[in-house]
Each structure stands twice: as C-alpha cells, then as structure tokens.
Amino acid sequence: MQMSNRISGFQCSPIRRLVPYSRDAVEKGIHVVHLNIGQPDIKTPKEALEAIHSYDKDIIEYGISEGEVSLRRGLVRYYAKYGIKVSQDDIMITTGGSEAIQFVFMTLCDPFDEFIIPEPYYTNVATFANIAMVTLRPVTSSSDDNFALPSIQEFEKRINKKTMGIMLCSPNNPTGHVYTQEELRGLLELCRKYDIFLVVDEVYREFCYDGKSFTSILSFPEYQDRVICIDSFSKRFSMCGARVGAIVTHNRDVLESALKLAQARLCPPAVEQVAAAAALNAPDEYVEDVREEYEHRRNVMISRMQRIPGVRCSLPKGAFYFVVDLPVDDAEKFAIFMLRDFSYEGCTTMIAPAEGFYVTPGLGKQQARIAYVLNEKELLMGAECLERGLKVYRREVMGIRD
Amino acid sequence: MQMSNRISGFQCSPIRRLVPYSRDAVEKGIHVVHLNIGQPDIKTPKEALEAIHSYDKDIIEYGISEGEVSLRRGLVRYYAKYGIKVSQDDIMITTGGSEAIQFVFMTLCDPFDEFIIPEPYYTNVATFANIAMVTLRPVTSSSDDNFALPSIQEFEKRINKKTMGIMLCSPNNPTGHVYTQEELRGLLELCRKYDIFLVVDEVYREFCYDGKSFTSILSFPEYQDRVICIDSFSKRFSMCGARVGAIVTHNRDVLESALKLAQARLCPPAVEQVAAAAALNAPDEYVEDVREEYEHRRNVMISRMQRIPGVRCSLPKGAFYFVVDLPVDDAEKFAIFMLRDFSYEGCTTMIAPAEGFYVTPGLGKQQARIAYVLNEKELLMGAECLERGLKVYRREVMGIRD
C-alpha cells in the first residue's frame, strides 16, 4: 500500500531523527540537557491552572468556531495594553499558532502561489506550506550581521505574480532577531507597492531584551488591511500544551474565509480556552518576571558559549533561541555524536541542527539552534558538555589537532 | 486584497447561513429548539471532569506528537473490551476526529486523487477533502431503503486509477445507518481487489440500538493493512469541546507518514487528553445509560415525526441523527421560515437542511437532518413546532390547501 507522493516529500522534524539517540542515551543512564527545544521550565500562571481546577461546566460542549467570546474580549484588553486597538471581531482563536499559519496559507494562497520568508525560519512552516502547496521563497539572513533583516531589495527581487505575501517571525525563532519599526515599515511599503500581505508571527512578543520595546505589526493602522498577526499563548504563559493561538487582522475577508476552515474543524479546545482567558488575568509581573529570567539566561548562555573555542554566536535581541556557528563539519553528525558517543559527568547535550531551519539546501550545515529555556545550572552544564564534546569530536572524528 | 480561489470554493457550514435567523429569533424572545446540531445535553463522565479539576501539572507542557502514552494505553484497553486487538503504536491521538480525517487524506492522497463516499455524508469531510485537493466520488444511498449501503457494484463502478480508498461513517451521521458485517466484508473484498484503503469513522460506535451489536472495521484482521479507523471522544463521552480523536490502524506506514503532520502541529491539547484518559475509566454503565437514553429519544422522536402529515422517516439503527423527507419545496427556505416567520407558544425549531450533506448537486433539497440529542420534552416541542410550521408554510408560502 503506497502513501501519497506528497507526504513522502514532507520533512520529518529536524530534531526527530535524533530522538532514538536521545532515548538510548537516557536508557544508558545519561542525563540529556535539552538545548534543542523551546519547552520552558517556567510555571504556567496560577490563574490559568486555577481556572482548570475550577472548570465549572458539567458538559464539555462544542464552542464557537472562531473561539470563545470571553477569550477574544480578554485579548482585546491585552492588546490595548500595547496600544493596539482591535475588536473581538478582528480575532479568530485557533488550535495553536500552528493552525493559524495553516489557515492563513489556505486562505490567501492557491496551489503554487508563493510566500517570501527570511531564513533560517521556524521550520514547521515548511510543512504548513506543503499542505497548502505554497512555495516558500527564502531570503537568507546571515550570522555575520546577527540575522538582521536582509535589504528590502532582496525581498523585492523575489516578488512575482504568484507572491501572496511575506511571512516574518518577530522576535524570531530561531535567530532571536527582533524586527525594528523601520524594517517593518519598509516591508509594509513593499507589500503595499505589490498589493500583498505581511504576516507576522509574534508569539514571542514579550521576550525583547536590553530595555528595547517591541513593535507589533498591528501598530501600523495605515497598512492594516494587509497585515495579519499570528499569536499564541504557548510561550508567553508557558502553556505550550494548551494549543491556543489566534489570527488577528483588521481584514475581515481573511477571517470570513478562514471561518470556513474553522467551522469544518468545529472549535478550538474548550477547557484550554478557559485556561487561556484566565492566563490573561495574570498580573503584568508574571510576564515581566519571565522576561527578566530569560534575559538573564540569555546573558549567561551567550557569554558561556562565546568562550568555547571556534564557536560563534552573538547576542540575540529576543525570543529564547539563538543560532550558533559550530567548528564542525556537520552539525547533525555532531549532534548524534553528542548523544551516542559522548558524556561528561553522566551528562550530554542535545542540540537542534540548523539545516532544517533553511529552505535553501546546504545552508546551516555547521549551525545549530540553541534554546535557553532551562535554568542556569542546566544551561551551563549543557554548554560545558558542548565545549568538551566539541574538543573530542574535532580530534577523534574530524582528526583535527587544535 | 483577494482571497485564494480555492477558499472561495469551500463551502460554508450548511447550518451557518441559518445562524443569523436563529440569533434574530432568540433576540425576539423565541426559544429555539436545536434539532440541527449534535451537541448532546448529556453530562460528561464525572471521571473526566474530576481529572480536569485535579490536573496536577504546574506547567502545561508540549506533549508527544502522537498523543500521550497513558491515553493510548487506555484506548488499547478500551478496544480490547470490543474484542479488538491493537497496541499503543497502532494509535495516533489527533485534535478531534476532524484532524484525523485531514491527516488520512493528506497521507494517502495526492492532489486530484479520489475517495468514494456514500452520500448523504458528514459534510465537513468536503472541506477536509478540499484542503487536501481530494475529489469525493459519491455513491447515493436512498431514504427509500433507509439509507442502506448501496450495492458493491455501485462502488466498483466508481473505482479508477485515482481512487485511493472508500470512506464510511458507521453508525452514520447523518442517516443513522449501521453497516453490517456483510456490508463491510463486501467492501473490504473490493478494497483488496483494487488495493485501496477502507477508512471508517466510528465515533458513534456505542450508539447502536434494538439490541444489535456493532461491527468495527478493526475486527477484520485479514484485511488489517488496508483498514483505518477514525475515532473520537466527542460523542461517546459527551465531550465535544475537548477535541480529542484518534487514527487507529495496523498499517504503520500510515502512522509514520501522518506523524510528519502531527509533529508540525506539535501535539494535541494536553489537559483534554488527561480528561479523555480519565473518561475511559468511566464505568461501562455510563455509556450504556447514554445509549439507552438516545434509543429512548430516538423512539419518541421517530414515532412523533412519523405522525406529521407528509413527513417520511424511518427508524435509524444508530448514532443520533436521521434524515427526514419534508413535504416542502426547499428545506432551506423552510428552515429560514421556521426561524424568521414562525413560532408556536414562544418556540420554534431549527433544522439542518440536507442539501449540504450531498456531494451531488440538487440532492437533498427536500430533506433535513434531525439530531435527537435533546431531552424528550424539548424534542417533542421541536416536533410540535415542525408540524405546525409545516402546515403554515405549505399554506402560506407554497399556496397548498391540504
């Protein structure tokens, strides 16, 4: 029995190939420090957990396809804190940010239409584009200038009749770059010129560091018809498993069309929408404390990583990832080596090889994404293993005498 | 700004066009009896609700993409009660049965591949097929023989090189038909002959009436490689809003391929998986009591409906819907009339016009789907309104003197 040709072409999660090695390491009694995933160890707000504990319905009924009104109203107030004016009718709740991206592709694009995206990028977008048969046209950002936005000309060069929009993630997963107001305005002007959409995934909105403020794509009223914001509760409130996200746009045609998809899948998860609505009532200090904690972890991790010979990384401005250049021939081979052949004081480190974060074949082969969502002690142990593992790998596998 | 051509072609929910009329009726103070939707008024098992109340994690973390192990183990035990032998590795948890159907289409079909489906059918399948660019080839079942399975020859006639499988729903939404062992075996033989899949949505498995037992598609080991079962907790445990479903198959290639889709969307909802696992611990009497209640409601509703002049419906064998022939020119016009222009003792009835449940244009124009998920009193009031409304509609709108 044959599977479809298309599913064969879909990528496996770039981390997935490593999972058996990680499992084997754990079975050997090795503690694996997971620098490969963005699963924070920070507690979900107690408001959200309490809302779950006091869930008062006796039937978990179908909800509204576009999401519970109380949750959408809560988001209206949440955005207002950022000076962003939206109404509940500008918001559709989705089953995670993942579903939001899928709805956007399906709503804006016909098969073989194109979206321009800076790479490295959030790799699951590739699968969502594949499902919708949308071609991703990459614009490569470089570690040489800390993954800043490539020039507007680079974007413009890639626009053709099939281009329906540009997709960003800001603060960026995996690079940590935060797009400036000027960068966004430049892209918006370009989008206006060619009458295309700008879609921005802002799920890390709160996690901007060094006292810098964040510019939301929703804060440009003069372009609001061509702006779509992807949002999610996962990272902000450390509730990744709750699968509650949103599409936010002033363009009612987009939401009207996406509603057809939303209705077919009936509704987002009911209990977790209650938890999400309650999370919005967490005091501002919750997110502020989390932000401070991540900023601290970033500082600790970057300065430690920069002390590893041959490793190159610079200070990310937001989110909780960065992309690091490693002095290896192949980051995936090295990642497997770390899990299969290396340990230090009973520990090793799992990293995410960056190749899967690029559309362009061959790029990212010597890079990895590092997530700094664990506590300081774990991070430092992870880095220590990396440093020692690199030394052994370069000597024994690559045959280099440093 | 243009939306995609494809999204314009996707159908709105056939019920959705009626929603503004229903809202207006409610605003006028009219009580609307919802015979149009399958939202039961039966309580979710207390085991599931208690599991929510005692959710003991302090971080709602990402779960496993293929679903929590405890939940899959629970399902293994659940199926064993039906004499069905599956292992946890034969099960992928999905975000509702909806996602399961989408994963199956995407995994088995390339664009323009085909699936054969008896109509009337569960209408959201149309949107899932559209997303995957799969063509649905209908085989029409008829109210004349209570929507029994059309002959195997009718299915065979529609098989061509692009046919990847046949999709059933048993017990059936919207007709209430339950496929017999012989019907299923005949289809399985056909599937073997042409090397295609048989996909059966069994989310109403427990709801078979008149002492008849249910034959699961999973109980044919000799065909197990080409069998995929779609399942869901929504109806069985009256937890429709929980969005927990499953793909169950012995064909590991299917699950391996679907895993690419599952990983991209990260995981199913975490809290509700805990609730679903607990629901499986509800005593057998829970489902048994629910079944008895629905059987009672069915009997009440069918015998009442059959007394309405000109209305034709026969006893459905399972699920909690039936399709009724109405003595009207256009069931949708009549449905709007009931909401906009009619009330009786402050009540009216909302029905689901059946046209949207057919692939073939023009069919079902004088039919509606009736859900009997409400309590007896509501059902009888709904039927009473229908009888009186029909009389007025035929006289005043159709100009018929009965």
Tab-separated table of C-alpha atoms in Angstrom, chain A residues 1-13 16 38-45 48-49 51-63 95 98-99 102-103 105-111 113 122 124 127-128 130-134 164 195-197 225-226 234-235 238-243 251 253-254 256-261 263-273 275, chain B residues 1-13 16 38-45 48-49 51-63 95 98-99 102-103 105-111 113 122 124 127-128 130-134 164 195-197 225-226 234-235 238-243 251 253-254 256-261 263-273 275:
chain	number	residue	atom	x	y	z
A	1	MET	CA	0.000	0.000	0.000
A	2	GLN	CA	1.533	3.263	-1.149
A	3	MET	CA	1.417	6.512	0.746
A	4	SER	CA	0.961	9.721	-1.227
A	5	ASN	CA	3.919	11.153	-3.093
A	6	ARG	CA	3.451	14.449	-1.358
A	7	ILE	CA	3.686	13.062	2.181
A	8	SER	CA	6.943	11.357	1.236
A	9	GLY	CA	8.289	14.775	0.331
A	10	PHE	CA	7.279	16.379	3.630
A	11	GLN	CA	10.157	16.773	6.036
A	12	CYS	CA	10.477	14.968	9.302
A	13	SER	CA	11.090	17.249	12.203
A	16	ARG	CA	13.157	13.822	15.237
A	38	GLY	CA	11.635	25.527	23.349
A	39	GLN	CA	9.840	23.830	26.227
A	40	PRO	CA	10.256	26.302	29.086
A	41	ASP	CA	10.654	25.102	32.680
A	42	ILE	CA	8.753	28.201	33.834
A	43	LYS	CA	5.449	27.641	35.581
A	44	THR	CA	2.145	28.351	33.850
A	45	PRO	CA	0.397	31.312	35.580
A	48	ALA	CA	-4.630	29.534	34.285
A	49	LEU	CA	-4.139	26.442	36.425
A	51	ALA	CA	-9.234	28.110	36.017
A	52	ILE	CA	-8.650	24.494	35.031
A	53	HIS	CA	-9.126	23.299	38.607
A	54	SER	CA	-12.377	25.203	38.922
A	55	TYR	CA	-13.742	24.405	35.456
A	56	ASP	CA	-17.445	24.570	36.239
A	57	LYS	CA	-19.215	23.099	33.218
A	58	ASP	CA	-20.694	19.634	33.511
A	59	ILE	CA	-20.699	19.171	29.740
A	60	ILE	CA	-17.586	19.965	27.694
A	61	GLU	CA	-19.628	21.343	24.836
A	62	TYR	CA	-18.688	22.430	21.338
A	63	GLY	CA	-17.561	26.022	21.416
A	95	THR	CA	-5.738	25.467	17.854
A	98	SER	CA	0.260	26.196	14.085
A	99	GLU	CA	-3.323	26.149	12.929
A	102	GLN	CA	-2.206	26.843	8.104
A	103	PHE	CA	-5.413	28.858	7.911
A	105	PHE	CA	-1.802	29.904	3.792
A	106	MET	CA	-5.014	28.179	2.768
A	107	THR	CA	-6.972	31.433	2.820
A	108	LEU	CA	-4.514	33.599	0.891
A	109	CYS	CA	-2.882	31.143	-1.491
A	110	ASP	CA	-3.851	28.863	-4.299
A	111	PRO	CA	-1.567	25.922	-5.060
A	113	ASP	CA	1.385	30.576	-5.016
A	122	TYR	CA	10.520	28.344	12.037
A	124	ASN	CA	7.252	23.748	10.778
A	127	THR	CA	5.048	21.529	6.407
A	128	PHE	CA	2.186	24.017	6.616
A	130	ASN	CA	3.472	21.911	1.821
A	131	ILE	CA	-0.028	21.089	2.999
A	132	ALA	CA	-1.310	24.195	1.231
A	133	MET	CA	1.029	23.599	-1.738
A	134	VAL	CA	2.558	27.004	-1.228
A	164	MET	CA	0.831	36.481	-1.999
A	195	ASP	CA	-0.545	44.582	-3.088
A	196	ILE	CA	0.477	41.593	-0.988
A	197	PHE	CA	0.112	40.639	2.694
A	225	ASP	CA	-5.769	45.788	5.569
A	226	ARG	CA	-2.690	43.845	4.505
A	234	SER	CA	2.197	28.830	24.365
A	235	LYS	CA	5.395	30.689	25.125
A	238	SER	CA	4.394	28.716	29.396
A	239	MET	CA	1.387	26.682	28.320
A	240	CYS	CA	2.692	25.100	25.123
A	241	GLY	CA	0.499	22.029	25.515
A	242	ALA	CA	-2.704	24.054	25.661
A	243	ARG	CA	-2.839	24.634	21.909
A	251	ASN	CA	-9.023	42.443	7.183
A	253	ASP	CA	-12.260	38.991	4.323
A	254	VAL	CA	-9.401	36.971	5.749
A	256	GLU	CA	-14.551	35.361	6.884
A	257	SER	CA	-12.684	32.984	4.606
A	258	ALA	CA	-10.719	31.313	7.392
A	259	LEU	CA	-14.027	30.733	9.166
A	260	LYS	CA	-14.860	28.067	6.591
A	261	LEU	CA	-11.810	26.137	7.773
A	263	GLN	CA	-16.128	25.624	11.104
A	264	ALA	CA	-15.080	22.380	9.446
A	265	ARG	CA	-12.893	21.501	12.458
A	266	LEU	CA	-15.711	22.687	14.739
A	267	CYS	CA	-13.915	24.550	17.560
A	268	PRO	CA	-10.636	25.050	19.400
A	269	PRO	CA	-10.152	23.080	22.663
A	270	ALA	CA	-12.751	24.232	25.208
A	271	VAL	CA	-11.098	23.734	28.594
A	272	GLU	CA	-7.834	25.229	27.455
A	273	GLN	CA	-9.560	28.322	26.120
A	275	ALA	CA	-7.292	28.489	30.925
B	1	MET	CA	-6.930	42.225	-1.497
B	2	GLN	CA	-8.064	38.944	-2.990
B	3	MET	CA	-8.535	35.718	-1.068
B	4	SER	CA	-7.491	32.472	-2.761
B	5	ASN	CA	-9.708	30.993	-5.432
B	6	ARG	CA	-9.844	27.734	-3.588
B	7	ILE	CA	-11.133	29.185	-0.325
B	8	SER	CA	-13.925	30.882	-2.248
B	9	GLY	CA	-14.964	27.445	-3.461
B	10	PHE	CA	-15.022	25.903	0.020
B	11	GLN	CA	-18.495	25.537	1.426
B	12	CYS	CA	-19.833	27.412	4.382
B	13	SER	CA	-21.329	25.170	7.010
B	16	ARG	CA	-24.225	28.602	9.190
B	38	GLY	CA	-25.323	17.047	17.544
B	39	GLN	CA	-24.476	18.793	20.799
B	40	PRO	CA	-25.774	16.364	23.453
B	41	ASP	CA	-27.265	17.615	26.722
B	42	ILE	CA	-25.825	14.542	28.464
B	43	LYS	CA	-23.223	15.141	31.129
B	44	THR	CA	-19.548	14.414	30.525
B	45	PRO	CA	-18.432	11.489	32.767
B	48	ALA	CA	-13.251	13.240	33.048
B	49	LEU	CA	-14.370	16.378	34.890
B	51	ALA	CA	-9.404	14.718	36.102
B	52	ILE	CA	-9.648	18.313	34.931
B	53	HIS	CA	-10.296	19.570	38.463
B	54	SER	CA	-7.310	17.680	39.798
B	55	TYR	CA	-4.932	18.426	36.919
B	56	ASP	CA	-1.649	18.278	38.808
B	57	LYS	CA	0.967	19.709	36.466
B	58	ASP	CA	2.290	23.178	37.125
B	59	ILE	CA	3.469	23.587	33.537
B	60	ILE	CA	1.151	22.754	30.648
B	61	GLU	CA	3.979	21.338	28.580
B	62	TYR	CA	4.165	20.189	24.991
B	63	GLY	CA	3.047	16.596	24.780
B	95	THR	CA	-7.076	17.065	17.704
B	98	SER	CA	-11.607	16.247	12.290
B	99	GLU	CA	-7.848	16.294	12.296
B	102	GLN	CA	-7.411	15.525	7.376
B	103	PHE	CA	-4.299	13.522	8.225
B	105	PHE	CA	-6.476	12.396	3.195
B	106	MET	CA	-3.092	14.105	3.193
B	107	THR	CA	-1.247	10.864	3.904
B	108	LEU	CA	-2.992	8.654	1.345
B	109	CYS	CA	-3.811	11.062	-1.474
B	110	ASP	CA	-2.013	13.298	-3.883
B	111	PRO	CA	-3.933	16.235	-5.369
B	113	ASP	CA	-6.775	11.563	-6.155
B	122	TYR	CA	-20.734	14.056	7.188
B	124	ASN	CA	-17.242	18.641	6.923
B	127	THR	CA	-13.775	20.785	3.419
B	128	PHE	CA	-11.122	18.319	4.550
B	130	ASN	CA	-10.855	20.331	-0.449
B	131	ILE	CA	-7.885	21.183	1.749
B	132	ALA	CA	-6.122	18.052	0.510
B	133	MET	CA	-7.430	18.610	-3.066
B	134	VAL	CA	-9.058	15.188	-2.982
B	164	MET	CA	-7.189	5.717	-3.023
B	195	ASP	CA	-5.571	-2.399	-3.494
B	196	ILE	CA	-7.191	0.614	-1.856
B	197	PHE	CA	-7.978	1.628	1.739
B	225	ASP	CA	-3.290	-3.449	6.385
B	226	ARG	CA	-5.893	-1.535	4.386
B	234	SER	CA	-16.643	13.784	21.492
B	235	LYS	CA	-19.929	11.910	21.269
B	238	SER	CA	-20.284	13.958	25.607
B	239	MET	CA	-17.106	15.989	25.477
B	240	CYS	CA	-17.338	17.516	22.014
B	241	GLY	CA	-15.375	20.602	23.007
B	242	ALA	CA	-12.396	18.554	24.166
B	243	ARG	CA	-11.065	17.948	20.656
B	251	ASN	CA	-0.675	-0.074	8.864
B	253	ASP	CA	3.298	3.336	7.112
B	254	VAL	CA	0.133	5.373	7.537
B	256	GLU	CA	4.689	7.006	10.195
B	257	SER	CA	3.618	9.349	7.403
B	258	ALA	CA	0.899	11.051	9.407
B	259	LEU	CA	3.476	11.682	12.115
B	260	LYS	CA	5.078	14.308	9.881
B	261	LEU	CA	1.822	16.239	10.023
B	263	GLN	CA	4.894	16.827	14.529
B	264	ALA	CA	4.419	20.035	12.566
B	265	ARG	CA	1.419	20.952	14.733
B	266	LEU	CA	3.372	19.805	17.792
B	267	CYS	CA	0.794	17.998	19.949
B	268	PRO	CA	-2.910	17.528	20.695
B	269	PRO	CA	-4.365	19.553	23.615
B	270	ALA	CA	-2.698	18.425	26.847
B	271	VAL	CA	-5.323	18.978	29.532
B	272	GLU	CA	-8.072	17.440	27.474
B	273	GLN	CA	-6.007	14.343	26.796
B	275	ALA	CA	-9.663	14.242	30.671
